[in-house]
Every structure is written in structure tokens, then in C-alpha cells.
PDB file of C-alpha atoms and ligand atoms in Angstrom:
ATOM      1  CA  MET A  17     -18.571 -11.285  -5.983  1.00 70.00           C
ATOM      2  CA  SER A  18     -17.399  -9.399  -2.925  1.00 93.00           C
ATOM      3  CA  ILE A  19     -13.999  -8.557  -1.463  1.00 98.00           C
ATOM      4  CA  THR A  20     -11.737 -10.380   0.960  1.00 98.00           C
ATOM      5  CA  VAL A  21     -10.184  -8.277   3.720  1.00 98.00           C
ATOM      6  CA  PHE A  22      -6.958  -9.687   5.162  1.00 98.00           C
ATOM      7  CA  SER A  23      -5.454  -8.685   8.493  1.00 98.00           C
ATOM      8  CA  HIS A  24      -3.895 -10.293  11.564  1.00 98.00           C
ATOM      9  CA  PRO A  25      -3.743  -9.415  15.289  1.00 98.00           C
ATOM     10  CA  ALA A  26       0.082  -9.522  15.064  1.00 98.00           C
ATOM     11  CA  CYS A  27      -0.072  -6.242  13.102  1.00 98.00           C
ATOM     12  CA  MET A  28      -1.300  -4.578  16.322  1.00 97.00           C
ATOM     13  CA  GLN A  29       1.849  -5.650  18.220  1.00 97.00           C
ATOM     14  CA  HIS A  30       4.311  -3.290  16.495  1.00 96.00           C
ATOM     15  CA  GLN A  31       5.639  -0.290  18.523  1.00 87.00           C
ATOM     16  CA  VAL A  32       2.868  -0.484  21.080  1.00 81.00           C
ATOM     17  CA  THR A  33       4.692   1.500  23.754  1.00 78.00           C
ATOM     18  CA  GLU A  34       6.200   4.406  21.809  1.00 79.00           C
ATOM     19  CA  ILE A  35       4.350   7.602  21.020  1.00 88.00           C
ATOM     20  CA  HIS A  36       4.335   7.507  17.239  1.00 94.00           C
ATOM     21  CA  PRO A  37       1.705   8.469  14.632  1.00 96.00           C
ATOM     22  CA  GLU A  38       1.943   5.029  12.964  1.00 97.00           C
ATOM     23  CA  GLU A  39       0.211   3.363  15.911  1.00 97.00           C
ATOM     24  CA  PRO A  40      -1.901   0.232  16.471  1.00 97.00           C
ATOM     25  CA  ALA A  41      -5.066   2.313  16.987  1.00 97.00           C
ATOM     26  CA  ARG A  42      -5.051   3.040  13.236  1.00 98.00           C
ATOM     27  CA  LEU A  43      -6.177  -0.514  12.565  1.00 98.00           C
ATOM     28  CA  SER A  44      -8.818  -0.419  15.325  1.00 98.00           C
ATOM     29  CA  ALA A  45     -10.207   2.775  13.774  1.00 98.00           C
ATOM     30  CA  ILE A  46     -10.564   1.003  10.423  1.00 98.00           C
ATOM     31  CA  ASN A  47     -12.202  -2.057  11.952  1.00 98.00           C
ATOM     32  CA  ASP A  48     -14.590   0.101  13.990  1.00 98.00           C
ATOM     33  CA  GLN A  49     -15.639   1.996  10.884  1.00 98.00           C
ATOM     34  CA  ILE A  50     -16.099  -1.215   8.870  1.00 98.00           C
ATOM     35  CA  ILE A  51     -18.520  -2.434  11.550  1.00 97.00           C
ATOM     36  CA  ARG A  52     -20.257   0.924  11.988  1.00 97.00           C
ATOM     37  CA  SER A  53     -20.822   1.286   8.241  1.00 97.00           C
ATOM     38  CA  GLY A  54     -22.440  -2.127   7.958  1.00 96.00           C
ATOM     39  CA  LEU A  55     -19.743  -3.115   5.452  1.00 96.00           C
ATOM     40  CA  GLU A  56     -18.843  -6.062   7.655  1.00 94.00           C
ATOM     41  CA  LEU A  57     -21.831  -7.954   6.267  1.00 93.00           C
ATOM     42  CA  ALA A  58     -20.726  -7.431   2.665  1.00 94.00           C
ATOM     43  CA  ILE A  59     -17.093  -8.511   2.968  1.00 97.00           C
ATOM     44  CA  SER A  60     -15.223 -11.681   3.781  1.00 98.00           C
ATOM     45  CA  GLN A  61     -12.638 -11.197   6.574  1.00 97.00           C
ATOM     46  CA  ARG A  62      -9.661 -13.516   6.906  1.00 98.00           C
ATOM     47  CA  ASP A  63      -6.516 -13.788   9.040  1.00 98.00           C
ATOM     48  CA  GLY A  64      -3.341 -13.707   6.980  1.00 98.00           C
ATOM     49  CA  THR A  65      -0.190 -15.789   7.380  1.00 98.00           C
ATOM     50  CA  PRO A  66       3.393 -14.487   7.740  1.00 98.00           C
ATOM     51  CA  ALA A  67       5.721 -14.023   4.767  1.00 98.00           C
ATOM     52  CA  THR A  68       8.785 -16.279   4.648  1.00 98.00           C
ATOM     53  CA  GLN A  69      12.319 -14.909   4.391  1.00 98.00           C
ATOM     54  CA  GLU A  70      12.558 -16.378   0.870  1.00 98.00           C
ATOM     55  CA  GLN A  71       9.447 -14.457  -0.218  1.00 98.00           C
ATOM     56  CA  LEU A  72      10.999 -11.221   1.061  1.00 98.00           C
ATOM     57  CA  TYR A  73      14.207 -11.896  -0.905  1.00 98.00           C
ATOM     58  CA  HIS A  74      12.290 -11.381  -4.169  1.00 98.00           C
ATOM     59  CA  ALA A  75      11.813  -7.685  -3.324  1.00 98.00           C
ATOM     60  CA  HIS A  76      14.696  -7.022  -0.921  1.00 98.00           C
ATOM     61  CA  ASP A  77      18.414  -7.527  -0.621  1.00 98.00           C
ATOM     62  CA  VAL A  78      19.160 -10.819   1.181  1.00 98.00           C
ATOM     63  CA  ASN A  79      21.546  -9.104   3.601  1.00 98.00           C
ATOM     64  CA  TYR A  80      18.958  -6.451   4.439  1.00 98.00           C
ATOM     65  CA  VAL A  81      16.285  -9.039   5.266  1.00 98.00           C
ATOM     66  CA  ASN A  82      18.725 -11.009   7.406  1.00 98.00           C
ATOM     67  CA  GLU A  83      19.811  -7.805   9.155  1.00 98.00           C
ATOM     68  CA  ILE A  84      16.186  -7.039  10.118  1.00 98.00           C
ATOM     69  CA  PHE A  85      15.813 -10.536  11.579  1.00 98.00           C
ATOM     70  CA  ASN A  86      19.061 -10.070  13.528  1.00 98.00           C
ATOM     71  CA  LYS A  87      18.172  -6.592  14.778  1.00 98.00           C
ATOM     72  CA  ALA A  88      14.669  -7.507  16.034  1.00 98.00           C
ATOM     73  CA  PRO A  89      14.734  -6.713  19.774  1.00 97.00           C
ATOM     74  CA  THR A  90      13.357  -8.969  22.500  1.00 96.00           C
ATOM     75  CA  GLU A  91      12.916  -5.938  24.759  1.00 95.00           C
ATOM     76  CA  GLY A  92      13.138  -2.166  24.403  1.00 94.00           C
ATOM     77  CA  HIS A  93      13.404  -0.795  20.890  1.00 94.00           C
ATOM     78  CA  VAL A  94      15.821  -0.315  17.990  1.00 96.00           C
ATOM     79  CA  TRP A  95      15.695   2.619  15.553  1.00 95.00           C
ATOM     80  CA  LEU A  96      16.175   1.639  11.896  1.00 96.00           C
ATOM     81  CA  ASP A  97      16.068   5.242  10.652  1.00 94.00           C
ATOM     82  CA  PRO A  98      15.016   8.525  12.346  1.00 94.00           C
ATOM     83  CA  ASP A  99      11.311   7.659  11.832  1.00 94.00           C
ATOM     84  CA  THR A 100      11.245   3.872  11.947  1.00 96.00           C
ATOM     85  CA  LEU A 101      11.663   1.682  14.973  1.00 95.00           C
ATOM     86  CA  MET A 102      11.351  -1.952  15.942  1.00 97.00           C
ATOM     87  CA  THR A 103       9.895  -3.130  19.236  1.00 96.00           C
ATOM     88  CA  PRO A 104       9.553  -6.791  20.284  1.00 96.00           C
ATOM     89  CA  GLY A 105       6.393  -7.313  18.197  1.00 97.00           C
ATOM     90  CA  SER A 106       7.651  -5.503  15.106  1.00 98.00           C
ATOM     91  CA  LEU A 107       9.265  -8.349  13.179  1.00 98.00           C
ATOM     92  CA  GLN A 108       6.136 -10.497  13.418  1.00 98.00           C
ATOM     93  CA  ALA A 109       3.929  -7.527  12.514  1.00 98.00           C
ATOM     94  CA  ALA A 110       6.089  -6.808   9.450  1.00 98.00           C
ATOM     95  CA  LEU A 111       6.050 -10.479   8.396  1.00 98.00           C
ATOM     96  CA  TYR A 112       2.257 -10.671   8.721  1.00 98.00           C
ATOM     97  CA  ALA A 113       1.830  -7.357   6.880  1.00 98.00           C
ATOM     98  CA  ALA A 114       3.851  -8.653   3.924  1.00 99.00           C
ATOM     99  CA  GLY A 115       2.283 -12.109   4.241  1.00 99.00           C
ATOM    100  CA  CYS A 116      -1.249 -10.736   4.003  1.00 99.00           C
ATOM    101  CA  GLY A 117      -0.295  -9.318   0.599  1.00 99.00           C
ATOM    102  CA  ILE A 118       0.847 -12.770  -0.531  1.00 98.00           C
ATOM    103  CA  ASN A 119      -2.386 -14.324   0.758  1.00 98.00           C
ATOM    104  CA  ALA A 120      -4.280 -11.613  -1.107  1.00 98.00           C
ATOM    105  CA  VAL A 121      -2.442 -12.414  -4.361  1.00 98.00           C
ATOM    106  CA  ASP A 122      -3.468 -16.069  -4.028  1.00 98.00           C
ATOM    107  CA  GLU A 123      -7.033 -14.986  -3.266  1.00 98.00           C
ATOM    108  CA  VAL A 124      -7.460 -12.696  -6.274  1.00 98.00           C
ATOM    109  CA  MET A 125      -5.644 -15.075  -8.639  1.00 98.00           C
ATOM    110  CA  GLN A 126      -7.430 -18.281  -7.672  1.00 97.00           C
ATOM    111  CA  GLY A 127      -9.765 -17.711  -4.707  1.00 93.00           C
ATOM    112  CA  GLU A 128     -13.434 -16.825  -4.418  1.00 93.00           C
ATOM    113  CA  ASN A 129     -12.998 -13.047  -4.707  1.00 98.00           C
ATOM    114  CA  ALA A 130     -11.134 -11.126  -7.410  1.00 98.00           C
ATOM    115  CA  ARG A 131     -10.620  -8.204  -5.049  1.00 98.00           C
ATOM    116  CA  ALA A 132      -8.802  -7.969  -1.728  1.00 98.00           C
ATOM    117  CA  PHE A 133      -7.831  -5.299   0.790  1.00 98.00           C
ATOM    118  CA  CYS A 134      -5.120  -5.728   3.430  1.00 99.00           C
ATOM    119  CA  VAL A 135      -5.602  -3.865   6.721  1.00 98.00           C
ATOM    120  CA  VAL A 136      -1.983  -4.099   7.830  1.00 98.00           C
ATOM    121  CA  ARG A 137       0.867  -2.226   9.465  1.00 98.00           C
ATOM    122  CA  PRO A 138       3.707  -1.356   9.397  1.00 98.00           C
ATOM    123  CA  PRO A 139       3.201   0.227   5.958  1.00 98.00           C
ATOM    124  CA  GLY A 140       5.683  -0.544   3.179  1.00 98.00           C
ATOM    125  CA  HIS A 141       6.083   1.861   0.278  1.00 99.00           C
ATOM    126  CA  HIS A 142       9.102   3.790   1.614  1.00 98.00           C
ATOM    127  CA  ALA A 143      11.161   0.633   2.262  1.00 98.00           C
ATOM    128  CA  THR A 144      13.741   0.366  -0.530  1.00 98.00           C
ATOM    129  CA  HIS A 145      15.567  -2.704  -1.835  1.00 98.00           C
ATOM    130  CA  ASP A 146      17.983  -2.528   1.097  1.00 98.00           C
ATOM    131  CA  GLN A 147      16.783   0.104   3.568  1.00 98.00           C
ATOM    132  CA  ALA A 148      13.998   0.663   6.113  1.00 98.00           C
ATOM    133  CA  MET A 149      12.563   4.156   5.951  1.00 98.00           C
ATOM    134  CA  GLY A 150       9.571   6.334   6.818  1.00 97.00           C
ATOM    135  CA  PHE A 151       7.736   3.892   9.164  1.00 97.00           C
ATOM    136  CA  CYS A 152       8.293   1.035   6.652  1.00 98.00           C
ATOM    137  CA  ILE A 153      10.298  -2.160   7.248  1.00 98.00           C
ATOM    138  CA  PHE A 154       9.409  -4.451   4.334  1.00 98.00           C
ATOM    139  CA  ASN A 155       7.858  -3.133   1.124  1.00 99.00           C
ATOM    140  CA  ASN A 156       4.557  -5.009   1.329  1.00 99.00           C
ATOM    141  CA  ILE A 157       3.249  -4.084  -2.126  1.00 99.00           C
ATOM    142  CA  ALA A 158       6.588  -4.953  -3.758  1.00 99.00           C
ATOM    143  CA  VAL A 159       6.643  -8.313  -1.986  1.00 99.00           C
ATOM    144  CA  ALA A 160       3.109  -8.978  -3.289  1.00 99.00           C
ATOM    145  CA  ALA A 161       4.040  -7.888  -6.832  1.00 99.00           C
ATOM    146  CA  THR A 162       7.201 -10.000  -7.002  1.00 98.00           C
ATOM    147  CA  TYR A 163       5.326 -12.989  -5.561  1.00 98.00           C
ATOM    148  CA  ALA A 164       2.560 -12.585  -8.165  1.00 98.00           C
ATOM    149  CA  MET A 165       5.042 -12.338 -11.037  1.00 98.00           C
ATOM    150  CA  ALA A 166       7.103 -15.309  -9.825  1.00 98.00           C
ATOM    151  CA  ASN A 167       4.246 -17.643  -8.913  1.00 98.00           C
ATOM    152  CA  TYR A 168       1.628 -16.820 -11.547  1.00 98.00           C
ATOM    153  CA  ASP A 169       3.988 -16.002 -14.438  1.00 97.00           C
ATOM    154  CA  LEU A 170       2.595 -12.485 -14.771  1.00 98.00           C
ATOM    155  CA  GLU A 171       4.364 -10.197 -17.201  1.00 98.00           C
ATOM    156  CA  ARG A 172       2.455  -6.962 -16.557  1.00 98.00           C
ATOM    157  CA  VAL A 173       1.523  -5.735 -13.072  1.00 98.00           C
ATOM    158  CA  ALA A 174       0.291  -2.200 -12.381  1.00 99.00           C
ATOM    159  CA  ILE A 175       0.970  -0.587  -8.998  1.00 99.00           C
ATOM    160  CA  ILE A 176      -1.108   2.476  -8.146  1.00 99.00           C
ATOM    161  CA  ASP A 177       0.059   4.573  -5.179  1.00 99.00           C
ATOM    162  CA  PHE A 178      -2.075   7.512  -3.987  1.00 99.00           C
ATOM    163  CA  ASP A 179      -0.495   8.032  -0.559  1.00 99.00           C
ATOM    164  CA  VAL A 180       0.361  11.715   0.032  1.00 98.00           C
ATOM    165  CA  HIS A 181       4.044  10.735   0.160  1.00 98.00           C
ATOM    166  CA  HIS A 182       6.020   9.466  -2.838  1.00 98.00           C
ATOM    167  CA  GLY A 183       6.445   5.676  -2.821  1.00 98.00           C
ATOM    168  CA  ASN A 184      10.210   5.954  -3.202  1.00 98.00           C
ATOM    169  CA  GLY A 185      10.841   2.398  -2.006  1.00 98.00           C
ATOM    170  CA  THR A 186       8.544   0.867  -4.604  1.00 99.00           C
ATOM    171  CA  GLU A 187      10.136   3.031  -7.299  1.00 98.00           C
ATOM    172  CA  ASP A 188      13.602   1.952  -6.134  1.00 98.00           C
ATOM    173  CA  ILE A 189      12.694  -1.741  -6.279  1.00 98.00           C
ATOM    174  CA  PHE A 190      11.036  -1.635  -9.727  1.00 98.00           C
ATOM    175  CA  MET A 191      13.067   1.083 -11.454  1.00 98.00           C
ATOM    176  CA  GLY A 192      14.692  -1.460 -13.782  1.00 97.00           C
ATOM    177  CA  ASP A 193      11.704  -3.807 -14.120  1.00 98.00           C
ATOM    178  CA  GLU A 194       9.469  -3.032 -17.086  1.00 98.00           C
ATOM    179  CA  ARG A 195       6.972  -5.689 -16.058  1.00 98.00           C
ATOM    180  CA  VAL A 196       5.707  -3.115 -13.539  1.00 98.00           C
ATOM    181  CA  LEU A 197       3.777   0.051 -14.390  1.00 99.00           C
ATOM    182  CA  LEU A 198       3.972   2.365 -11.375  1.00 98.00           C
ATOM    183  CA  CYS A 199       1.622   5.363 -11.071  1.00 98.00           C
ATOM    184  CA  SER A 200       2.192   7.520  -8.003  1.00 98.00           C
ATOM    185  CA  SER A 201       0.692  10.835  -6.878  1.00 98.00           C
ATOM    186  CA  PHE A 202       2.275  12.738  -4.012  1.00 98.00           C
ATOM    187  CA  GLN A 203       2.691  16.137  -2.465  1.00 98.00           C
ATOM    188  CA  HIS A 204       5.779  17.946  -3.773  1.00 98.00           C
ATOM    189  CA  PRO A 205       7.996  19.324  -2.396  1.00 98.00           C
ATOM    190  CA  PHE A 206       7.579  17.046   0.626  1.00 98.00           C
ATOM    191  CA  TYR A 207       9.012  13.997   2.378  1.00 98.00           C
ATOM    192  CA  PRO A 208      10.895  11.976   1.096  1.00 98.00           C
ATOM    193  CA  ASP A 209      11.818  14.527  -1.607  1.00 98.00           C
ATOM    194  CA  THR A 210      12.029  11.960  -4.392  1.00 98.00           C
ATOM    195  CA  GLY A 211      10.087  11.200  -7.545  1.00 98.00           C
ATOM    196  CA  ALA A 212       9.650  14.622  -9.141  1.00 98.00           C
ATOM    197  CA  ASP A 213      12.618  14.131 -11.498  1.00 97.00           C
ATOM    198  CA  THR A 214      12.171  10.444 -12.268  1.00 97.00           C
ATOM    199  CA  ILE A 215      12.405   9.661 -15.972  1.00 96.00           C
ATOM    200  CA  SER A 216      11.228   6.177 -16.907  1.00 97.00           C
ATOM    201  CA  PRO A 217       8.822   4.826 -19.534  1.00 96.00           C
ATOM    202  CA  HIS A 218       7.066   2.643 -16.957  1.00 98.00           C
ATOM    203  CA  ILE A 219       6.918   5.039 -13.981  1.00 98.00           C
ATOM    204  CA  ILE A 220       4.323   7.808 -14.035  1.00 98.00           C
ATOM    205  CA  ASN A 221       4.886  10.188 -11.167  1.00 98.00           C
ATOM    206  CA  SER A 222       2.425  12.955 -10.405  1.00 98.00           C
ATOM    207  CA  PRO A 223       4.049  15.448  -8.028  1.00 98.00           C
ATOM    208  CA  MET A 224       1.380  17.935  -6.931  1.00 98.00           C
ATOM    209  CA  PRO A 225       1.554  21.015  -4.700  1.00 98.00           C
ATOM    210  CA  ALA A 226       0.271  21.363  -1.141  1.00 98.00           C
ATOM    211  CA  GLY A 227      -3.417  22.243  -1.246  1.00 98.00           C
ATOM    212  CA  THR A 228      -4.225  19.864  -4.119  1.00 98.00           C
ATOM    213  CA  GLY A 229      -7.908  18.940  -3.965  1.00 98.00           C
ATOM    214  CA  GLY A 230     -10.052  16.201  -5.435  1.00 98.00           C
ATOM    215  CA  SER A 231     -10.804  17.888  -8.727  1.00 98.00           C
ATOM    216  CA  GLU A 232      -7.135  18.529  -9.703  1.00 98.00           C
ATOM    217  CA  TRP A 233      -6.138  15.095  -8.481  1.00 98.00           C
ATOM    218  CA  ARG A 234      -8.921  13.333 -10.414  1.00 98.00           C
ATOM    219  CA  THR A 235      -7.975  15.271 -13.551  1.00 98.00           C
ATOM    220  CA  GLU A 236      -4.382  14.041 -13.211  1.00 98.00           C
ATOM    221  CA  VAL A 237      -5.529  10.442 -12.742  1.00 98.00           C
ATOM    222  CA  LYS A 238      -7.931  10.690 -15.714  1.00 98.00           C
ATOM    223  CA  ASN A 239      -5.436  12.351 -18.041  1.00 98.00           C
ATOM    224  CA  ARG A 240      -2.275  10.408 -17.247  1.00 98.00           C
ATOM    225  CA  TRP A 241      -2.890   7.240 -15.226  1.00 98.00           C
ATOM    226  CA  LEU A 242      -6.000   5.719 -16.782  1.00 98.00           C
ATOM    227  CA  PRO A 243      -4.748   5.944 -20.396  1.00 98.00           C
ATOM    228  CA  ALA A 244      -1.387   4.477 -19.306  1.00 98.00           C
ATOM    229  CA  ILE A 245      -3.104   1.577 -17.517  1.00 98.00           C
ATOM    230  CA  ASP A 246      -5.297   0.965 -20.570  1.00 98.00           C
ATOM    231  CA  HIS A 247      -2.249   0.905 -22.832  1.00 98.00           C
ATOM    232  CA  PHE A 248      -0.274  -1.338 -20.447  1.00 98.00           C
ATOM    233  CA  LYS A 249      -3.086  -3.933 -20.155  1.00 98.00           C
ATOM    234  CA  PRO A 250      -2.151  -5.168 -16.662  1.00 98.00           C
ATOM    235  CA  GLU A 251      -2.730  -8.781 -15.636  1.00 98.00           C
ATOM    236  CA  LEU A 252      -3.149  -7.621 -12.022  1.00 98.00           C
ATOM    237  CA  ILE A 253      -3.686  -4.218 -10.381  1.00 98.00           C
ATOM    238  CA  LEU A 254      -2.047  -3.587  -7.007  1.00 99.00           C
ATOM    239  CA  VAL A 255      -2.730  -0.504  -4.919  1.00 99.00           C
ATOM    240  CA  SER A 256      -0.597   1.190  -2.277  1.00 99.00           C
ATOM    241  CA  ALA A 257      -3.616   2.685  -0.539  1.00 99.00           C
ATOM    242  CA  GLY A 258      -2.483   5.544   1.689  1.00 98.00           C
ATOM    243  CA  PHE A 259      -5.140   7.882   3.030  1.00 99.00           C
ATOM    244  CA  ASP A 260      -2.915  10.609   4.494  1.00 98.00           C
ATOM    245  CA  GLY A 261      -3.906  12.876   1.589  1.00 98.00           C
ATOM    246  CA  HIS A 262      -7.320  13.320   3.233  1.00 98.00           C
ATOM    247  CA  ALA A 263      -8.166  16.931   4.085  1.00 98.00           C
ATOM    248  CA  GLU A 264      -8.518  16.044   7.781  1.00 98.00           C
ATOM    249  CA  ASP A 265      -5.113  14.312   7.953  1.00 98.00           C
ATOM    250  CA  ASP A 266      -2.393  16.618   9.302  1.00 98.00           C
ATOM    251  CA  MET A 267       0.432  14.425   8.041  1.00 97.00           C
ATOM    252  CA  GLY A 268       0.065  15.944   4.570  1.00 98.00           C
ATOM    253  CA  ASN A 269      -1.521  18.955   2.920  1.00 98.00           C
ATOM    254  CA  PHE A 270      -3.743  17.488   0.224  1.00 98.00           C
ATOM    255  CA  ASN A 271      -7.493  18.064   0.403  1.00 98.00           C
ATOM    256  CA  LEU A 272      -8.822  14.696  -0.750  1.00 98.00           C
ATOM    257  CA  ARG A 273     -12.114  13.344   0.627  1.00 98.00           C
ATOM    258  CA  GLU A 274     -13.791   9.959   0.997  1.00 98.00           C
ATOM    259  CA  GLU A 275     -15.579  10.480  -2.327  1.00 98.00           C
ATOM    260  CA  ASP A 276     -12.219  10.786  -4.092  1.00 99.00           C
ATOM    261  CA  TYR A 277     -11.125   7.411  -2.722  1.00 99.00           C
ATOM    262  CA  LEU A 278     -14.485   5.925  -3.711  1.00 98.00           C
ATOM    263  CA  TRP A 279     -13.996   7.419  -7.188  1.00 98.00           C
ATOM    264  CA  ILE A 280     -10.526   5.983  -7.802  1.00 99.00           C
ATOM    265  CA  ALA A 281     -11.596   2.576  -6.494  1.00 98.00           C
ATOM    266  CA  LYS A 282     -14.387   2.520  -9.090  1.00 98.00           C
ATOM    267  CA  ARG A 283     -12.015   3.576 -11.877  1.00 98.00           C
ATOM    268  CA  LEU A 284      -9.488   0.878 -10.912  1.00 98.00           C
ATOM    269  CA  LYS A 285     -12.242  -1.729 -10.728  1.00 98.00           C
ATOM    270  CA  GLU A 286     -13.374  -0.745 -14.246  1.00 98.00           C
ATOM    271  CA  MET A 287      -9.790  -1.006 -15.525  1.00 98.00           C
ATOM    272  CA  ALA A 288      -9.391  -4.403 -13.867  1.00 98.00           C
ATOM    273  CA  GLU A 289     -12.659  -5.664 -15.343  1.00 98.00           C
ATOM    274  CA  ARG A 290     -11.509  -4.562 -18.781  1.00 98.00           C
ATOM    275  CA  HIS A 291      -8.040  -6.095 -18.602  1.00 98.00           C
ATOM    276  CA  CYS A 292      -7.584  -8.685 -15.873  1.00 98.00           C
ATOM    277  CA  GLY A 293     -10.759 -10.382 -14.739  1.00 98.00           C
ATOM    278  CA  GLY A 294     -11.486  -7.678 -12.169  1.00 98.00           C
ATOM    279  CA  ARG A 295      -8.391  -8.486 -10.093  1.00 98.00           C
ATOM    280  CA  VAL A 296      -7.477  -5.624  -7.735  1.00 98.00           C
ATOM    281  CA  LEU A 297      -5.486  -6.003  -4.521  1.00 98.00           C
ATOM    282  CA  ALA A 298      -4.969  -3.017  -2.210  1.00 99.00           C
ATOM    283  CA  MET A 299      -2.746  -2.701   0.853  1.00 99.00           C
ATOM    284  CA  LEU A 300      -2.923  -0.020   3.522  1.00 99.00           C
ATOM    285  CA  GLU A 301      -0.056   2.476   3.530  1.00 98.00           C
ATOM    286  CA  GLY A 302      -0.444   5.828   5.376  1.00 98.00           C
ATOM    287  CA  GLY A 303      -3.410   7.538   7.018  1.00 98.00           C
ATOM    288  CA  TYR A 304      -2.935   8.969  10.491  1.00 98.00           C
ATOM    289  CA  ASP A 305      -6.133  10.817  11.359  1.00 98.00           C
ATOM    290  CA  HIS A 306      -8.168   7.958  12.720  1.00 98.00           C
ATOM    291  CA  SER A 307     -11.644   9.169  11.840  1.00 98.00           C
ATOM    292  CA  SER A 308     -10.914  10.092   8.217  1.00 98.00           C
ATOM    293  CA  LEU A 309      -8.762   6.969   7.833  1.00 98.00           C
ATOM    294  CA  GLY A 310     -11.624   4.673   8.836  1.00 98.00           C
ATOM    295  CA  ARG A 311     -14.149   6.484   6.640  1.00 98.00           C
ATOM    296  CA  SER A 312     -11.778   6.574   3.675  1.00 98.00           C
ATOM    297  CA  VAL A 313     -10.974   2.856   3.816  1.00 98.00           C
ATOM    298  CA  VAL A 314     -14.700   2.077   3.932  1.00 98.00           C
ATOM    299  CA  ALA A 315     -15.323   4.352   0.920  1.00 98.00           C
ATOM    300  CA  PHE A 316     -12.469   2.777  -1.021  1.00 98.00           C
ATOM    301  CA  ILE A 317     -13.637  -0.780  -0.277  1.00 98.00           C
ATOM    302  CA  LYS A 318     -17.198   0.156  -1.295  1.00 98.00           C
ATOM    303  CA  GLY A 319     -15.822   1.429  -4.590  1.00 98.00           C
ATOM    304  CA  LEU A 320     -14.125  -1.919  -5.230  1.00 98.00           C
ATOM    305  CA  ILE A 321     -17.212  -4.010  -4.492  1.00 95.00           C
TER     306      ILE A 321
HETATM  307 ZN1  LIG B 408       2.186   8.630   3.587  1.00 96.17          ZN
END
């Protein structure tokens, strides 16, 4: 058993002309590193298909989704929030990003591989039920989770988010949904300044100070996340895989390394093998230093194989 990696060229067509850290070259850096590492031979690569409006409605407000379709520019650009813009290719990129997650759910639930990774952009975990935010238009992992619960009758889905920023959008969407266990580590205080005060039996937030390194972070995961996942007995594990907590990534101030991403991938694979037939689906979130991003994705995928 290997892993299926979903992506699509449309994800390269979002904000191609603006100077912005969430840029198309991020995906090229990942693909280059997959080839350079020799991992290409061990994985199965597939083009995804776009999400439908109806699939987005499961995670987002209907009016919000329709508004994004209406705002999509045919030329120039439109700002959705101070950090998030749409250019002519953005709507298609966002639909393919969310759609790859849906393809990946089908793959891990009934395809040849129980594990999948989506190399997509724009990222998703800051997009709330009804708002674009922090480079995110649609909440890709939430769209995948709601699709999995609706189409495969799942009652327990775990979402693990180790991006350096709090996944406020995912928390917003699943705050009242006890079918979802959400574990999220993030630098605090830091953008978007949410999550540290959340009180919920099914949301485990791990706010950690600037300078947090692999050993403190692994201790937190071991002490709080892994026992919670074991207790929850997920039927599917989803991962918001952001790599901007890498020591070489200037977007945040964590000091994680490739070996930390390899480590958590192995732990999540073990949890999935114990509880849900090995099913783990990860989607790219942040990661803005191209070299460490590529190396980290390769390490994480190796850990899942
Ligand atoms: Zn981030």
C-alpha cells in the first residue's frame, strides 16, 4: 500500500501576478522535491476534479459560496480581506483545491490507497463558515470532512492541524459538531489571535509560545492529542498539513524540522491503523519557505507510507 497524491494545474493559476507569499511557486517547490527525493516512484499521482457548489454548501453558508462565485474577477483582482485576493484563476484554483480533498476522501474510503495527500492552494483552514480570511477562500479540510460524513455515514472524524497558525475557520465550522475531534497546535499570541480560550469537549487547542521546538511540540502531541484520538476512535483521520512552523520559515516562529513532520505522520498512521483501516488524508495548508516546505512535505509523506 502506498499513497495517492492529488493536485491539479489549476491550483497554479491563483494570484499569479501579485507579489504575495502564498504563491504558485510553493507547489512547484513541492513537486521538485518529490522528484529529487525519489519519492515519485513510490507514490501514485493523480489530477483532482473541482468541487461543486453543493459540496461547498455542506461546510459554508450558501450566500457566502454564491458571493465568491459572483465576485470572481475576469481581469484584475478583488480583495476578500486584507490578506486574501482573487485573480481570474482563483475561483477555479479554489474549486480544484477543495475538489482534490473530495477525491481524496473517495480514494481512502474505497480506492486502492488508504492514504492521500493533496498538494493544493489556496489553503483553507482560516476560511470560516461565511468568510474568506488569511489566504483562504474555501475551507478545504472542512469540505472534505463534511463530504466524508455525508457520503460515507461517518460519525467520528478527527482533524489534526499543525500549521503554525490557529485553524480558526475549521474551529468555527465544527464548533457545534461533536462528530469532529479537532486537535490544533499554533503559535500564541499570533495571527489570527483565536483558539487560546476555546472551551469545548471535542476541540483540543495547543497554543504554544514563539520559539517552540520539536521536543516541546512532540510532548504536547503525545500527552494531549494521541490519547484523545485513541479515546475518540476516529473512522477517518484528516490533516491540515501546514509547514510554516518549520525553523526556516519566516512566516512563524516555531522551530520544527522535517523529522518532526515525519514523526507526527508516523504517529497518525499508527492511530489510523489501530482505529480506521489506516485511513489518513492530508491537505496542504501553509508553508512559505520553498526549500523547507518541499523537504517537509516529502518527510511527512514518507511517514505516512
Ligand atoms: Zn499558517
